[in-house]
Coordinates of C-alpha atoms in Angstrom, one line a residue:
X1 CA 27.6 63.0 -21.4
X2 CA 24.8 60.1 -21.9
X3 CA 26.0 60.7 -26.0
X4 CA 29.5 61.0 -25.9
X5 CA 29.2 57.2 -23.0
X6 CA 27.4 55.9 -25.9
X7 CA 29.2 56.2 -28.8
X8 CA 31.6 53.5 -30.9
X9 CA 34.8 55.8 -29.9
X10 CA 34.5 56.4 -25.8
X11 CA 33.9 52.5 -25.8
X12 CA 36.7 51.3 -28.2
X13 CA 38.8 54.6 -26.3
X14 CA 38.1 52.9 -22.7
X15 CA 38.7 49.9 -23.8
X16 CA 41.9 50.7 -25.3
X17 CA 42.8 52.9 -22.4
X18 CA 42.3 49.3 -20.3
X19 CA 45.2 47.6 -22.7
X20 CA 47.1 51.2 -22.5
X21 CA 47.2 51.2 -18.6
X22 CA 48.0 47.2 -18.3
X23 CA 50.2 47.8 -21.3
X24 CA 52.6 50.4 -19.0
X25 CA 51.9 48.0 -15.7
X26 CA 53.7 45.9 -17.8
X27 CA 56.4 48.1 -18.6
X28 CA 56.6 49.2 -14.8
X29 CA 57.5 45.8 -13.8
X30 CA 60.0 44.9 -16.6
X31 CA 61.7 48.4 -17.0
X32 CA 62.4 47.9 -12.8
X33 CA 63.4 44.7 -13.9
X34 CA 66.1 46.2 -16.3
X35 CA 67.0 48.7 -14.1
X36 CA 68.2 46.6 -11.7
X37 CA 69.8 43.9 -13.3
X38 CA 71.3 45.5 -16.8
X39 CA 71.8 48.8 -15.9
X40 CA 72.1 52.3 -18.3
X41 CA 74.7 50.0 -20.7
X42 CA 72.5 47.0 -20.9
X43 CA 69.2 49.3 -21.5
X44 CA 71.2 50.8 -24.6
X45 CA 71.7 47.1 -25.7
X46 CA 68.0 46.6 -25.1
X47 CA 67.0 49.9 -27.3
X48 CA 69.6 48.7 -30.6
X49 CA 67.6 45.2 -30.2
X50 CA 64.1 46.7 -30.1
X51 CA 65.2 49.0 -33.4
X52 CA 66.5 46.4 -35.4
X53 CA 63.2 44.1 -34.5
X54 CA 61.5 47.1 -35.4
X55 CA 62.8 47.1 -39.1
X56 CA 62.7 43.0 -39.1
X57 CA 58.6 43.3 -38.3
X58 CA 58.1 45.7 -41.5
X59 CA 60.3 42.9 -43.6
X60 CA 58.7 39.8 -42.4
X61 CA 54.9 41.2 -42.9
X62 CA 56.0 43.1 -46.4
X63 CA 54.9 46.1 -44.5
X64 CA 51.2 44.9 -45.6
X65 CA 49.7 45.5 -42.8
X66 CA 47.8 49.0 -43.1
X67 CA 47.3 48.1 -46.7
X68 CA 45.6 44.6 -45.3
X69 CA 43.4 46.6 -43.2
X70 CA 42.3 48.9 -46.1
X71 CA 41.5 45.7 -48.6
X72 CA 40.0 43.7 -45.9
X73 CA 37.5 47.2 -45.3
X74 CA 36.8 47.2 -48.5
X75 CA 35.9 43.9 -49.1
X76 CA 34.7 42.2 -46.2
X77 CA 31.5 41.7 -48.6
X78 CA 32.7 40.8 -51.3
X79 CA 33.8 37.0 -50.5
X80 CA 35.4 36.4 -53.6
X81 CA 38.1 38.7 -53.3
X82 CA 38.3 38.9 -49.8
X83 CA 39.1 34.9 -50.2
X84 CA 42.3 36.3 -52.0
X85 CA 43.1 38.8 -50.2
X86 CA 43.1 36.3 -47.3
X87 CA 45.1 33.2 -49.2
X88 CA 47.6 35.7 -51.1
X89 CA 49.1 37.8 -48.0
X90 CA 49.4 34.1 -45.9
X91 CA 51.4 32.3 -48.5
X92 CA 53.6 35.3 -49.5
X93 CA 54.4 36.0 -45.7
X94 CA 55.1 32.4 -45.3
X95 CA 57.5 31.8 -47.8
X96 CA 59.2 35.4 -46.6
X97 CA 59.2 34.1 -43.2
X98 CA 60.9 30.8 -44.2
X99 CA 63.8 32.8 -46.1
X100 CA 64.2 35.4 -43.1
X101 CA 64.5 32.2 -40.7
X102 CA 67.4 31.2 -42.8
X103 CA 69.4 34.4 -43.2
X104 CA 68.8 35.3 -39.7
X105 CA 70.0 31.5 -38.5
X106 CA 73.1 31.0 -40.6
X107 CA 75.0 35.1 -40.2
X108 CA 73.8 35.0 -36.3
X109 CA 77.4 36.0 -35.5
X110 CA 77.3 38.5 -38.3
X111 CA 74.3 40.0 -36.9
X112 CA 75.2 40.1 -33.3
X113 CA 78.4 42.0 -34.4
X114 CA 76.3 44.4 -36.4
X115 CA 73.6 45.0 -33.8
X116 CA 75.6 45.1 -30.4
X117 CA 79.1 45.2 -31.5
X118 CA 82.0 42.8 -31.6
X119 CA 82.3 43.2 -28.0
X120 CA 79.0 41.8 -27.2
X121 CA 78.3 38.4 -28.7
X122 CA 75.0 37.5 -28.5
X123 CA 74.9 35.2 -31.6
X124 CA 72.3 32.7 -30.0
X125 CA 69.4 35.6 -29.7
X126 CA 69.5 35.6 -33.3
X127 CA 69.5 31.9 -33.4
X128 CA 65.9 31.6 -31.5
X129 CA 65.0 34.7 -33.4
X130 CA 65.0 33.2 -36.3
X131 CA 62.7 30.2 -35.0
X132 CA 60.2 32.6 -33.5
X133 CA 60.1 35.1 -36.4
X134 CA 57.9 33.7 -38.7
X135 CA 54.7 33.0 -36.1
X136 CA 55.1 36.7 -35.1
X137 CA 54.7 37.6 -38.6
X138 CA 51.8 35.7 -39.0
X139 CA 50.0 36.8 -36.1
X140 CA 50.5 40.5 -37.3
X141 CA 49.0 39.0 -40.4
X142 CA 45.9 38.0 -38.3
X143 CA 45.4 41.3 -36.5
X144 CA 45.6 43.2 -39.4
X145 CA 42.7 41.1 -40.7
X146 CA 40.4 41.0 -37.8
X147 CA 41.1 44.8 -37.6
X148 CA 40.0 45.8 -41.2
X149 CA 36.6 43.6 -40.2
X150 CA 36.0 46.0 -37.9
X151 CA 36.4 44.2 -34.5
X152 CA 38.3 46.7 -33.0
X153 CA 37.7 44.9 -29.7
X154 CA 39.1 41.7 -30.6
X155 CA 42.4 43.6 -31.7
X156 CA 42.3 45.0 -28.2
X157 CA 42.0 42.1 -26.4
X158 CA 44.5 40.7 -28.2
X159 CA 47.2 43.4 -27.1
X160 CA 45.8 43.2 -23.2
X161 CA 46.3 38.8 -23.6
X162 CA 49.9 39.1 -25.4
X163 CA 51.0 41.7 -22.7
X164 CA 50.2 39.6 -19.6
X165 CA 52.1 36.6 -21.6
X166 CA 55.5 39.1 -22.4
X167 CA 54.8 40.1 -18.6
X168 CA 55.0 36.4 -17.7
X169 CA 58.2 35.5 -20.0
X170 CA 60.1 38.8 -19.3
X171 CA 60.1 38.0 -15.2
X172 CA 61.0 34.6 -15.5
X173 CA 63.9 35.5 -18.6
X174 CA 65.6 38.6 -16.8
X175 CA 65.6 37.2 -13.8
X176 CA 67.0 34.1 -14.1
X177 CA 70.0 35.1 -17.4
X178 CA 69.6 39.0 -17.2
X179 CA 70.6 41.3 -20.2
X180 CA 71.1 37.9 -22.3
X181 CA 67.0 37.2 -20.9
X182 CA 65.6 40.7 -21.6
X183 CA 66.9 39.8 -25.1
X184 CA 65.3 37.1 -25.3
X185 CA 62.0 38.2 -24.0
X186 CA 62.5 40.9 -27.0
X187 CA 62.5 38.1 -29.5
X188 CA 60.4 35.1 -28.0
X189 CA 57.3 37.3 -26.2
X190 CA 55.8 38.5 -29.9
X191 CA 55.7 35.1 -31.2
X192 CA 53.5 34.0 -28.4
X193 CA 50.7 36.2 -29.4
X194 CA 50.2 33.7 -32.4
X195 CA 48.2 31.6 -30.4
X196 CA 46.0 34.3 -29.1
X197 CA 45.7 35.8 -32.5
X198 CA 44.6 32.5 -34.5
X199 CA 41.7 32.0 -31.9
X200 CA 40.1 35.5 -32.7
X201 CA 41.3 34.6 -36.3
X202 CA 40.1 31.5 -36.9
X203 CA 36.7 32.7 -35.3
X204 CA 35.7 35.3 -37.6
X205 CA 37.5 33.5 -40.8
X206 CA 37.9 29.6 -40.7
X207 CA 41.5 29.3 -41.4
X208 CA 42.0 25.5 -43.2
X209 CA 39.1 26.7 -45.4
X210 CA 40.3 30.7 -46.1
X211 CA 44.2 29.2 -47.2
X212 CA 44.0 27.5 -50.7
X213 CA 46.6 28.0 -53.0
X214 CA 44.2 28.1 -55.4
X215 CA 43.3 31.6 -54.1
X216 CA 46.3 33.2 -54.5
X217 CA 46.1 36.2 -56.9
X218 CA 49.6 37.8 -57.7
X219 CA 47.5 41.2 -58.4
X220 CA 46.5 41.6 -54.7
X221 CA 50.5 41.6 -54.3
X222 CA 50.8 44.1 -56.7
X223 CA 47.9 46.1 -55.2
X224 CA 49.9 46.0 -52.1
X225 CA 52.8 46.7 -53.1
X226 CA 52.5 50.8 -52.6
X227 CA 51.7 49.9 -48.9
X228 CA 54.5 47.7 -48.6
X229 CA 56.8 50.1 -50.1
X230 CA 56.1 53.1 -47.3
X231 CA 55.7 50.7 -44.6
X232 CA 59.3 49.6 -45.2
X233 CA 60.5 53.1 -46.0
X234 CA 59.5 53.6 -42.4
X235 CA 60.0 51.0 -40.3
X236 CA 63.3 50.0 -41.9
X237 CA 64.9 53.9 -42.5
X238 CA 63.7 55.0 -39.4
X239 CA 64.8 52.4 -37.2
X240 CA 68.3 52.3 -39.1
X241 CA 68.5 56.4 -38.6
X242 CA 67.8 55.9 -34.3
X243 CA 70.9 53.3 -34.4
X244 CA 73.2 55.1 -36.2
X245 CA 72.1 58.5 -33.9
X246 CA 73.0 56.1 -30.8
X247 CA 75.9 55.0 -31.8
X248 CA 77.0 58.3 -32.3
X249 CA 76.1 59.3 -28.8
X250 CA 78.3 56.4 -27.5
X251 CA 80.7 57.6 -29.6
X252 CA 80.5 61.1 -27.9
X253 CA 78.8 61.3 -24.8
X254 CA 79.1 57.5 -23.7
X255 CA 76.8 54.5 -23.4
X256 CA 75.5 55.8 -20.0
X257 CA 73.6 58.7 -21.8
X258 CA 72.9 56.4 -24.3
X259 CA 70.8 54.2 -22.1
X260 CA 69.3 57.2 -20.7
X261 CA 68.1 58.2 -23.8
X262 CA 67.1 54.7 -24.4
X263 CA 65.4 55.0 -21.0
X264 CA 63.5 58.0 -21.8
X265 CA 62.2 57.0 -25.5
X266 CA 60.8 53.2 -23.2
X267 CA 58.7 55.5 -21.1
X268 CA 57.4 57.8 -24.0
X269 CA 56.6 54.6 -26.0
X270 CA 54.5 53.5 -22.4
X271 CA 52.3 56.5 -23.2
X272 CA 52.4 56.9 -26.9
X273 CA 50.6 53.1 -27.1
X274 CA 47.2 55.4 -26.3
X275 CA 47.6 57.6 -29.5
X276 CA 49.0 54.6 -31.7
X277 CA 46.8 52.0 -30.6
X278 CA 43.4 54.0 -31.1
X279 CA 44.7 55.7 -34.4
X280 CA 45.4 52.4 -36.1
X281 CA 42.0 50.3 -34.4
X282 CA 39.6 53.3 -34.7
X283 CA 41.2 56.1 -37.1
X284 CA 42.7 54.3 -39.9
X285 CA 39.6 52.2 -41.0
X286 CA 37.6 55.4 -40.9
X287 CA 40.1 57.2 -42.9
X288 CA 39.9 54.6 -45.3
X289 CA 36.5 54.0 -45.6
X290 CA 35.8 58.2 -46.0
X291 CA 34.3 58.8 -49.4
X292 CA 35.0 62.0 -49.7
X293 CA 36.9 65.9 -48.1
X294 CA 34.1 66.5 -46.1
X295 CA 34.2 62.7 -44.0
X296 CA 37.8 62.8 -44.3
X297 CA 37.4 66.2 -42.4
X298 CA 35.4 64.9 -39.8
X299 CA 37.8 62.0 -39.3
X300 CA 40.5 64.4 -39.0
X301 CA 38.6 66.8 -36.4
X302 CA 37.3 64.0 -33.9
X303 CA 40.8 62.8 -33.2
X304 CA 42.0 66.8 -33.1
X305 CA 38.5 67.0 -30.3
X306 CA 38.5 64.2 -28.2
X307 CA 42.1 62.5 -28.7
X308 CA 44.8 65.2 -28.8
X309 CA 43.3 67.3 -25.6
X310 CA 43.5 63.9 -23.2
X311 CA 46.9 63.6 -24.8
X312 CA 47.6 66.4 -23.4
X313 CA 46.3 66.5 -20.3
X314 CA 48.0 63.1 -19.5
X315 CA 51.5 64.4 -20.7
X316 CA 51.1 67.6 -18.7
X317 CA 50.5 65.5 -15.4
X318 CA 53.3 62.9 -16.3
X319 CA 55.8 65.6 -16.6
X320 CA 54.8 66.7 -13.2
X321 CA 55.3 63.8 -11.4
X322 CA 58.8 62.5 -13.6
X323 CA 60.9 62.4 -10.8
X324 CA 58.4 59.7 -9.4
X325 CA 57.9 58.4 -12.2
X326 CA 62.0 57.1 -13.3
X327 CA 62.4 56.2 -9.4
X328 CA 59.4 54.2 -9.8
X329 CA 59.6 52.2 -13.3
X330 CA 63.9 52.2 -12.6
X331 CA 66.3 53.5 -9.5
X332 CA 68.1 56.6 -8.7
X333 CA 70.9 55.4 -11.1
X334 CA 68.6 56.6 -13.8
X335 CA 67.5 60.3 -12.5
X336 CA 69.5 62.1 -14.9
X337 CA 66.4 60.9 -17.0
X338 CA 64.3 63.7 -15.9
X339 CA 66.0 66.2 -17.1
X340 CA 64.7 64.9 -20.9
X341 CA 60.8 64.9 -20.0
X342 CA 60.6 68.4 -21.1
X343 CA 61.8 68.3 -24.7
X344 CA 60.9 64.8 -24.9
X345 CA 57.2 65.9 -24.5
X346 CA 57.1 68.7 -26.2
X347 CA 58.1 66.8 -29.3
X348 CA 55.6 63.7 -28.8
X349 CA 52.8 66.2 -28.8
X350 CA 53.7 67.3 -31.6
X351 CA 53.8 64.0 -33.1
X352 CA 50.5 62.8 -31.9
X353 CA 49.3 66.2 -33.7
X354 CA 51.0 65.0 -36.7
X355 CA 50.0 61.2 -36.8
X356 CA 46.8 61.2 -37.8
X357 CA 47.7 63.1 -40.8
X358 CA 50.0 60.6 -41.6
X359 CA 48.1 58.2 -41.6
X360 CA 46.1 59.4 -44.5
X361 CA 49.4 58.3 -46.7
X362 CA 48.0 55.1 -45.8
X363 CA 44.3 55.4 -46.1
X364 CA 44.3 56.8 -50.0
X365 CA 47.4 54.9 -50.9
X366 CA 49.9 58.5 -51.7
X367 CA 53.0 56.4 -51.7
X368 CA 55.4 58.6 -53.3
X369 CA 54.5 61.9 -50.7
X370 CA 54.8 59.9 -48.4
X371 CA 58.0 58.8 -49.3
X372 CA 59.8 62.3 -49.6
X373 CA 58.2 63.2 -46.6
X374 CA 59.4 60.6 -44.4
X375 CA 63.0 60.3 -46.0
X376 CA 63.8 64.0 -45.7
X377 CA 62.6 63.9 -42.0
X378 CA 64.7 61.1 -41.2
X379 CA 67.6 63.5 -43.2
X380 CA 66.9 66.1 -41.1
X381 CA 66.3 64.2 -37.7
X382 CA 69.8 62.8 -38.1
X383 CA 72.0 65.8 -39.0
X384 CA 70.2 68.0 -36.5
X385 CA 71.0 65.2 -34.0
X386 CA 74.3 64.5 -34.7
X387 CA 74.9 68.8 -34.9
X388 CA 73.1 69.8 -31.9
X389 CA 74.7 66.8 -29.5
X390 CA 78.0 68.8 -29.6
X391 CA 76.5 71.8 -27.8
X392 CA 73.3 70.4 -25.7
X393 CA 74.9 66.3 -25.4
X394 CA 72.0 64.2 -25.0
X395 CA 69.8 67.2 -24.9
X396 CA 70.3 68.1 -28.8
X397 CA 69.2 64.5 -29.5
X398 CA 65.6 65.2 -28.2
X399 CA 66.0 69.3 -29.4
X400 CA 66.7 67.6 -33.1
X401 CA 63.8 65.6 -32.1
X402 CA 61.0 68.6 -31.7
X403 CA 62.2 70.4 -34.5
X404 CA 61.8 67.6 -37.0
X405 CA 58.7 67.0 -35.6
X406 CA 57.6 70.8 -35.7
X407 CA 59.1 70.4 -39.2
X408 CA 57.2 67.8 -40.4
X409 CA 53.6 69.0 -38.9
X410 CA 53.6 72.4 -40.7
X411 CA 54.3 70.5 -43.9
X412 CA 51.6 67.7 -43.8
X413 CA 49.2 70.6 -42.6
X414 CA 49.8 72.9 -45.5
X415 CA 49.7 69.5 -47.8
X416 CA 46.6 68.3 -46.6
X417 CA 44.9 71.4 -45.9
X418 CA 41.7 71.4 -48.4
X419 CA 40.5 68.2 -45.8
X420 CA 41.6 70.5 -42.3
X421 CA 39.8 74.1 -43.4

């Protein structure tokens, strides 16, 4: 026990856990929040928002960030190039960030139409959107940075700071203008974290003396390039593919079991923070740093060891108390929610079991498997959705769920098995 207290893991693990559990305080307050004031229709709202800023975070960063955090790994000693690395991704996500400002500014209405539907006009989100965008880009840019250094508790302190300042902002914004302020909070709350993120920053590197133009290296883009290519396959495919599913349950079972499904997907993201967070801090630089099959392996097996059990545990005890746990975080309007936990957990398992061999497509830079792989389970995600909904309803949303996750395991365990057995 004295061993395990000891090592680099438990503490990054306990301190993570510490973000994790203020992470979902924060999500009991606000989802009660939601509950109460915007209702099943106005959490579906919420969830088509949260998608498309899912995609827009992947476009504003280039989807550099894992690839940042394998550069910076690599050449945190090296000064030279690390002083490139630093200058290039800045000026490039700047001048991205100013574009996106404009586009999103300019077609608000367009993009209010296309996001909520021409029934809904909330033009002016995308309006302060656009302002805030390009400082949440930026602080991404930072955390990537500080994380590929190696101070994984700086990137957790981070997440604990900018959660108690969307806690703050959310309260004061649904309250006072409801679904238009939990909108708001959506767009506005990320952008805060710059501040916290430039401290850390500017700490470890001093920022007026890291940007030079005279730095900027058009190779490191195209080094990136392969990173920035899956990240946006990802986060732009796969957030497109979750609207298009709930649309099509409006279309067929109604916005109420939309934002019920909405509903359930904000409590599994509560506790799928624990998995994602530590894989990205703790995993990912590991996996990228492993020489060879044999520390690749043992990368592989710690998370299988000490991670994945714990996951399970947790998920075993959440489903148990469900009923508690909707009338807690929402009200009775939103019990027909517990009747997802079962299939919902089932398939986040599964993904959890699945993540950490994903993120080797990241670590050794295997763009073009990763591709396939996550195109054709988006494919199958979708059509196994939009099939299976016509028998179970909502149900065969989170059925097509599991199997595409089941799926998708087998097939990154049979292709990365020489570093598993």
């Amino acid at each position: 026990m004295k061993n395990i207290i000891q090592t680099q893991l438990f503490k990054i693990s306990s301190l993570n856990s510490l973000s994790v559990i203020l992470k979902i305080g924060v999500g009991l307050v606000t989802s009660k929040l939601l509950a109460v004031f915007v209702g099943p229709s106005g959490m579906a709202l919420v969830g088509n928002l949260r998608n498309f800023m899912t995609s827009l975070e992947s476009i504003s960063t280039l989807g550099f960030q894992n690839g940042i955090v394998k550069y910076v790994v690599e050449s945190k000693n090296d000064k030279s190039n690390f002083q490139k690395i630093i200058a290039t991704v800045f000026i490039s996500l700047l001048l991205v960030g100013i574009v996106l400002c404009g586009i999103l500014f300019f077609f608000a209405i367009y993009w209010s139409n296309q996001i909520f539907g021409a029934n809904y006009n909330y033009s002016f989100v995308f309006k302060v959107l656009a302002l805030t965008l390009p400082w949440y880009a930026v602080s991404l840019y930072f955390v990537a940075v500080i994380n590929g250094m190696g101070k994984f508790k700086k990137v957790i302190w981070i997440t604990i700071i900018g959660n108690v300042i969307g806690l703050l902002l959310s309260l004061i914004l649904i309250w006072n203008y409801k679904t238009l302020g939990a909108l708001l909070a959506i767009v506005v709350s990320p952008a805060l974290l710059f501040l916290v993120s430039f401290y850390f920053f500017n700490k470890e590197v001093p920022f007026l003396q890291a940007i030079r133009l005279r730095f900027f290296d058009f190779q490191i883009i195209k080094n990136l390039s392969s990173y920035s290519l899956m990240a946006l396959v990802s986060s732009i495919f796969g957030p497109l593919v979750f609207l298009a599913i709930r649309k099509n349950v409006i279309a067929i079972v109604g916005i109420d079991q939309a934002g019920y499904w909405e509903t359930m997907t904000r409590i599994s993201s509560y506790y799928m923070l624990f998995a994602g967070t530590i894989l990205s801090v703790y995993f990912l630089p590991k996996l990228a740093s492993a020489k060879n099959e044999n520390e690749t392996k043992a990368v592989f097996w710690s998370y299988y060891k000490s991670i994945l059990p714990l996951f399970i545990l947790g998920l075993t005890l959440i489903y148990s108390l469900r009923f508690f746990i909707v009338e807690l975080l929402f009200t009775k309007d939103f019990l027909p929610v517990a009747s997802m936990f079962f299939w919902q957990l089932i398939g986040d398992i599964l993904k959890v079991a699945f993540l950490i061999l994903g993120y080797q497509f990241f670590a050794k830079k295997l763009t073009v498997a990763f591709i396939i792989f996550e195109i054709a389970s988006l494919a199958v995600l979708y059509f196994l959705s939009n099939y299976l909904i016509h028998f179970f309803g909502i149900q065969g949303v989170l059925i097509a769920q599991v199997l595409d996750n089941l799926i998708y395991l087998l097939v990154l365990v049979v292709y990365f098995r020489k570093y598993l057995f």
